[in-house]
Amino acid sequence: MICFEDELNPQQLKVVTDGDGACLVLAGAGSGKTRTITYRVAYLLQNGTPQENLLLLTFTNRASKEMMERIKELMGMPLDGLTGGTFHSVAVRQLRRYASLIGYGNDFTILDADDSEGMMSLAMRDEGIDLKSKQYPKPKQMLFLISFMRNAQMTVDDVIEYKYPGYERIRDIIERCFVAYTQKKKEANVMDFDDLLEQFLLLLSTNEQVRDELSDRFKYILVDEYQDTNKIQSQIVNQLSHIHGNVLVVGDDAQSIYSFRAADINNILDFEKNYKKAKVFRLELNYRSVPEILSLANDVIRHNKKQYKKELKPTNDAFQKPQLVTLSNQFEEADYIGASVAHLIRTGVKPEEIAVLFRATFHSQPIEVELMKRGIPYDYRGGLRFFDRSHVKDMLCFMRIALNIHDIIAWQRVLKLQAGIGDKTSGKIIMALKELNTLGEVVTFDLAEHLSVRAKAGWERLTEMLTGMINSSGKVGDMIDAVVRFGYKDYLEEQYGNASDRLQDIEQLRAFGTKVNSLEKFLTDTSLSDEYSKGNKEQTDKVVLSTIHQSKGLEWDSVFVMRLVNGGLPNDRALTEKGGIEEERRLFYVAITRARKHLMLTYPIVGGFDGMTMYEPSMFLSDIDPELFESPGEFQSEEAIFVDADDGEVQYVTDGGGWSGTSFLSDVNDL
DNA sequence: CTGTCAGGTGTTTTT
DNA sequence: CACCTGACAG
Ligand SMILES: Nc1ncnc2c1ncn2[C@@H]1O[C@H](COP(=O)(O)OP(=O)(O)OP(=O)(O)O)[C@@H](O)[C@H]1O
């Protein structure tokens, strides 16, 4: 039996025991929103709600997994009936069941970002658009616009007016590309990420029976990180709660950092409008961070105009002020952080309780080198997923073809692996195979008349692999094995020096495949899972390197936030977006509030790919009361002494009001 | 039509 | 410094 009174404060407890109907929990970082939602689930289960009736929506699969673990621990029982995951993964499960109702086969395959771009290229080419012309958006850009539009449930005109006024003149072209792209996906029986949401919503809104069935099943819907949901997601929640209206969402407007994905803060602001009789709860105590860190966080976020005012009130005892360190360049910055991490570990902080956070994935490169040099293991989050590695993806494309023979993007990839087959020939072959419905027909199909000598040889090598795959047992592991044996291994060895590394990755993929009981599930999991790099390697004993975006909802004892320069955070490109400054500031706020005890902010004075670009300290730093940082004398490192005093005075005048004379930098000069 | 090589270009965030 | 693009030889 869980004693809820002991585990929660009165406000939290109220949400847990009184969370029926529509409820919005609006609260700052570290106030226990996730904890509250977790205990709410436990409370419902303890009071006899069957697991099947709960739906727990989270932002990432990782978050879902963590929450499930926690609930399992609390309840002391397996959670085999509880549905949890991202909107995308929940959607895809239902879409497999009901595919035929929306005109898809249930053997549809899923396009990732690259695949979608490939599909968009094909669509644009079909529309007669010259992909090289500077006059038109590149496929990537086009896709981005269209994706935003769909997630925000807008029309082409809406999105142009709201985000791309410059595209007014090519409005019709965008529309045409959108239609062509949609059509091509349908023909190929593939869905992109946005389709998973869109088609799910379509399913719910056009099939009352399905909607009622699912709404009746998911009697309690809980959503974490609601500030980062977009319009289509809120509509899905709305449909699913149609019968009962039991929707509990938690969020923090100050932590909304996914507007590029059309995250819409209006979901929170309009919650009371959308759900009559909605209850609003607030949590005001912060359990995570020491007061010094909270003061800093409050001081940062108060500069945002568009926000619900809320102060974070500490529950922890005073400890230590955050530190701000200036380094001469990006390598010194990495070196300094590396040394500090090593120091923390020596003094007994567990590696997994230390995180280095940054705005963009490439910021982490010098840190990686540094940690490697010092023999400190790290877990890198962000960047290339394991399943996106080119050789792993090659293999997945073979599997996709086995499931969905019309997946032309997968075909294009496996065809182009062969020497002698490029853009044109692969297109030709795909056209020729269009009408065929089984792989058996494909491998015996006579293509000779279409192909050059070289291409013909390539095609023969490919059919050998495909034949091997068909003749295997049909189990995922065996199919992968067959593709490797019947030619892919040779291809790798011919093409790459590190073929054996790559084969090891494929072996991991195969191992993963043998654990999954169907090809559909294998492909769905590999498309949507956020399982990074080395498969299931232990995550303990490792320092975490992560983008700030990926750090959302997590916490560590010690946190480093690096590259705090204009152009780093805030990011230059982000500043050109509407509301960009405030969003970047929220990003900074999220980063700061991940820390429990130690927080260190760093920035280099020069950097860039040429190592010659002069940086200004982040405009967000100049907003901060210098008193909130530990005074430099107490922590300044050897490295930091290299800071050139003159640079300090001349450089740090920014148009945003300038660097105040009493800032910490003057203190550096005093040293 | 494919594949390679030299020269120019320019770094966001994720399901 | 790495990645992409465009020019050209096979
Ligand atoms: N009532 C409580 N008693 C003890 N610890 C608590 C309490 N409430 C929350 N905590 C702890 O505070 C920390 C932050 O909680 P949690 O992650 O749930 O906050 P959050 O509001 O979801 O934060 P964020 O918005 O940053 O994701 C966790 O370690 C949690 O266990």
Tab-separated table of C-alpha atoms and ligand atoms in Angstrom, chain A residues 4-10 12-13 25 27-39 70 224-225 227 250-252 255 283 285-289 315-316 551-555 589-590 593-594 596, ligand 1:
chain	number	residue	atom	x	y	z
A	4	PHE	CA	0.178	9.064	-0.671
A	5	GLU	CA	0.177	11.614	2.150
A	6	ASP	CA	3.799	10.854	2.905
A	7	GLU	CA	4.981	11.033	-0.653
A	8	LEU	CA	3.217	14.155	-1.843
A	9	ASN	CA	2.551	17.658	-0.644
A	10	PRO	CA	-1.066	18.771	-0.185
A	12	GLN	CA	0.037	17.340	-5.332
A	13	LEU	CA	-2.181	15.065	-3.286
A	25	VAL	CA	-1.710	21.176	-13.661
A	27	ALA	CA	3.505	24.450	-12.488
A	28	GLY	CA	7.154	25.385	-12.758
A	29	ALA	CA	10.202	23.233	-13.206
A	30	GLY	CA	10.939	20.661	-10.552
A	31	SER	CA	7.641	21.136	-8.777
A	32	GLY	CA	6.762	17.489	-9.124
A	33	LYS	CA	4.496	17.440	-12.133
A	34	THR	CA	5.845	14.177	-13.411
A	35	ARG	CA	5.812	12.766	-9.920
A	36	THR	CA	2.204	13.802	-9.505
A	37	ILE	CA	1.095	12.178	-12.728
A	38	THR	CA	2.987	9.027	-11.796
A	39	TYR	CA	1.273	8.818	-8.432
A	70	ARG	CA	8.545	4.019	-11.503
A	224	ASP	CA	2.961	14.903	-19.477
A	225	GLU	CA	4.795	17.949	-20.946
A	227	GLN	CA	3.193	22.665	-23.167
A	250	VAL	CA	0.537	18.720	-16.747
A	251	GLY	CA	2.853	21.340	-18.130
A	252	ASP	CA	4.836	24.504	-17.707
A	255	GLN	CA	9.365	25.199	-20.641
A	283	LEU	CA	2.227	23.491	-7.664
A	285	LEU	CA	7.258	24.314	-4.353
A	286	ASN	CA	10.397	23.183	-6.094
A	287	TYR	CA	11.870	19.966	-4.801
A	288	ARG	CA	14.702	19.616	-7.214
A	289	SER	CA	17.184	22.431	-6.972
A	315	THR	CA	12.356	23.426	-0.371
A	316	ASN	CA	16.050	22.588	-0.257
A	551	SER	CA	17.200	16.953	-21.299
A	552	LYS	CA	13.652	18.023	-20.747
A	553	GLY	CA	12.081	16.433	-17.700
A	554	LEU	CA	15.372	14.985	-16.457
A	555	GLU	CA	17.579	16.003	-13.545
A	589	TYR	CA	15.690	28.156	-18.338
A	590	VAL	CA	15.116	24.457	-18.976
A	593	THR	CA	16.524	23.942	-13.913
A	594	ARG	CA	17.875	20.456	-14.630
A	596	ARG	CA	19.983	19.797	-8.292
D	1	LIG	N1	6.389	15.987	-2.562
D	1	LIG	C1	7.630	15.633	-2.869
D	1	LIG	N2	8.449	15.118	-1.959
D	1	LIG	C2	9.712	14.764	-2.257
D	1	LIG	N3	10.272	14.913	-3.478
D	1	LIG	C3	9.509	15.436	-4.437
D	1	LIG	C4	8.164	15.834	-4.188
D	1	LIG	N4	7.673	16.317	-5.334
D	1	LIG	C5	8.654	16.221	-6.258
D	1	LIG	N5	9.770	15.697	-5.728
D	1	LIG	C6	11.044	15.458	-6.428
D	1	LIG	O1	11.416	16.626	-7.128
D	1	LIG	C7	12.048	16.301	-8.365
D	1	LIG	C8	11.342	16.952	-9.533
D	1	LIG	O2	10.090	16.346	-9.734
D	1	LIG	P1	9.484	16.150	-11.162
D	1	LIG	O3	10.490	15.663	-12.102
D	1	LIG	O4	8.226	15.384	-11.008
D	1	LIG	O5	9.157	17.658	-11.501
D	1	LIG	P2	8.541	18.262	-12.779
D	1	LIG	O6	7.591	19.315	-12.332
D	1	LIG	O7	8.041	17.226	-13.681
D	1	LIG	O8	9.806	18.969	-13.397
D	1	LIG	P3	10.073	19.438	-14.889
D	1	LIG	O9	9.021	20.450	-15.195
D	1	LIG	O10	11.416	20.050	-14.817
D	1	LIG	O11	9.993	18.230	-15.726
D	1	LIG	C9	12.026	14.789	-8.461
D	1	LIG	O12	13.241	14.283	-8.006
D	1	LIG	C10	10.911	14.402	-7.503
D	1	LIG	O13	11.085	13.120	-6.990
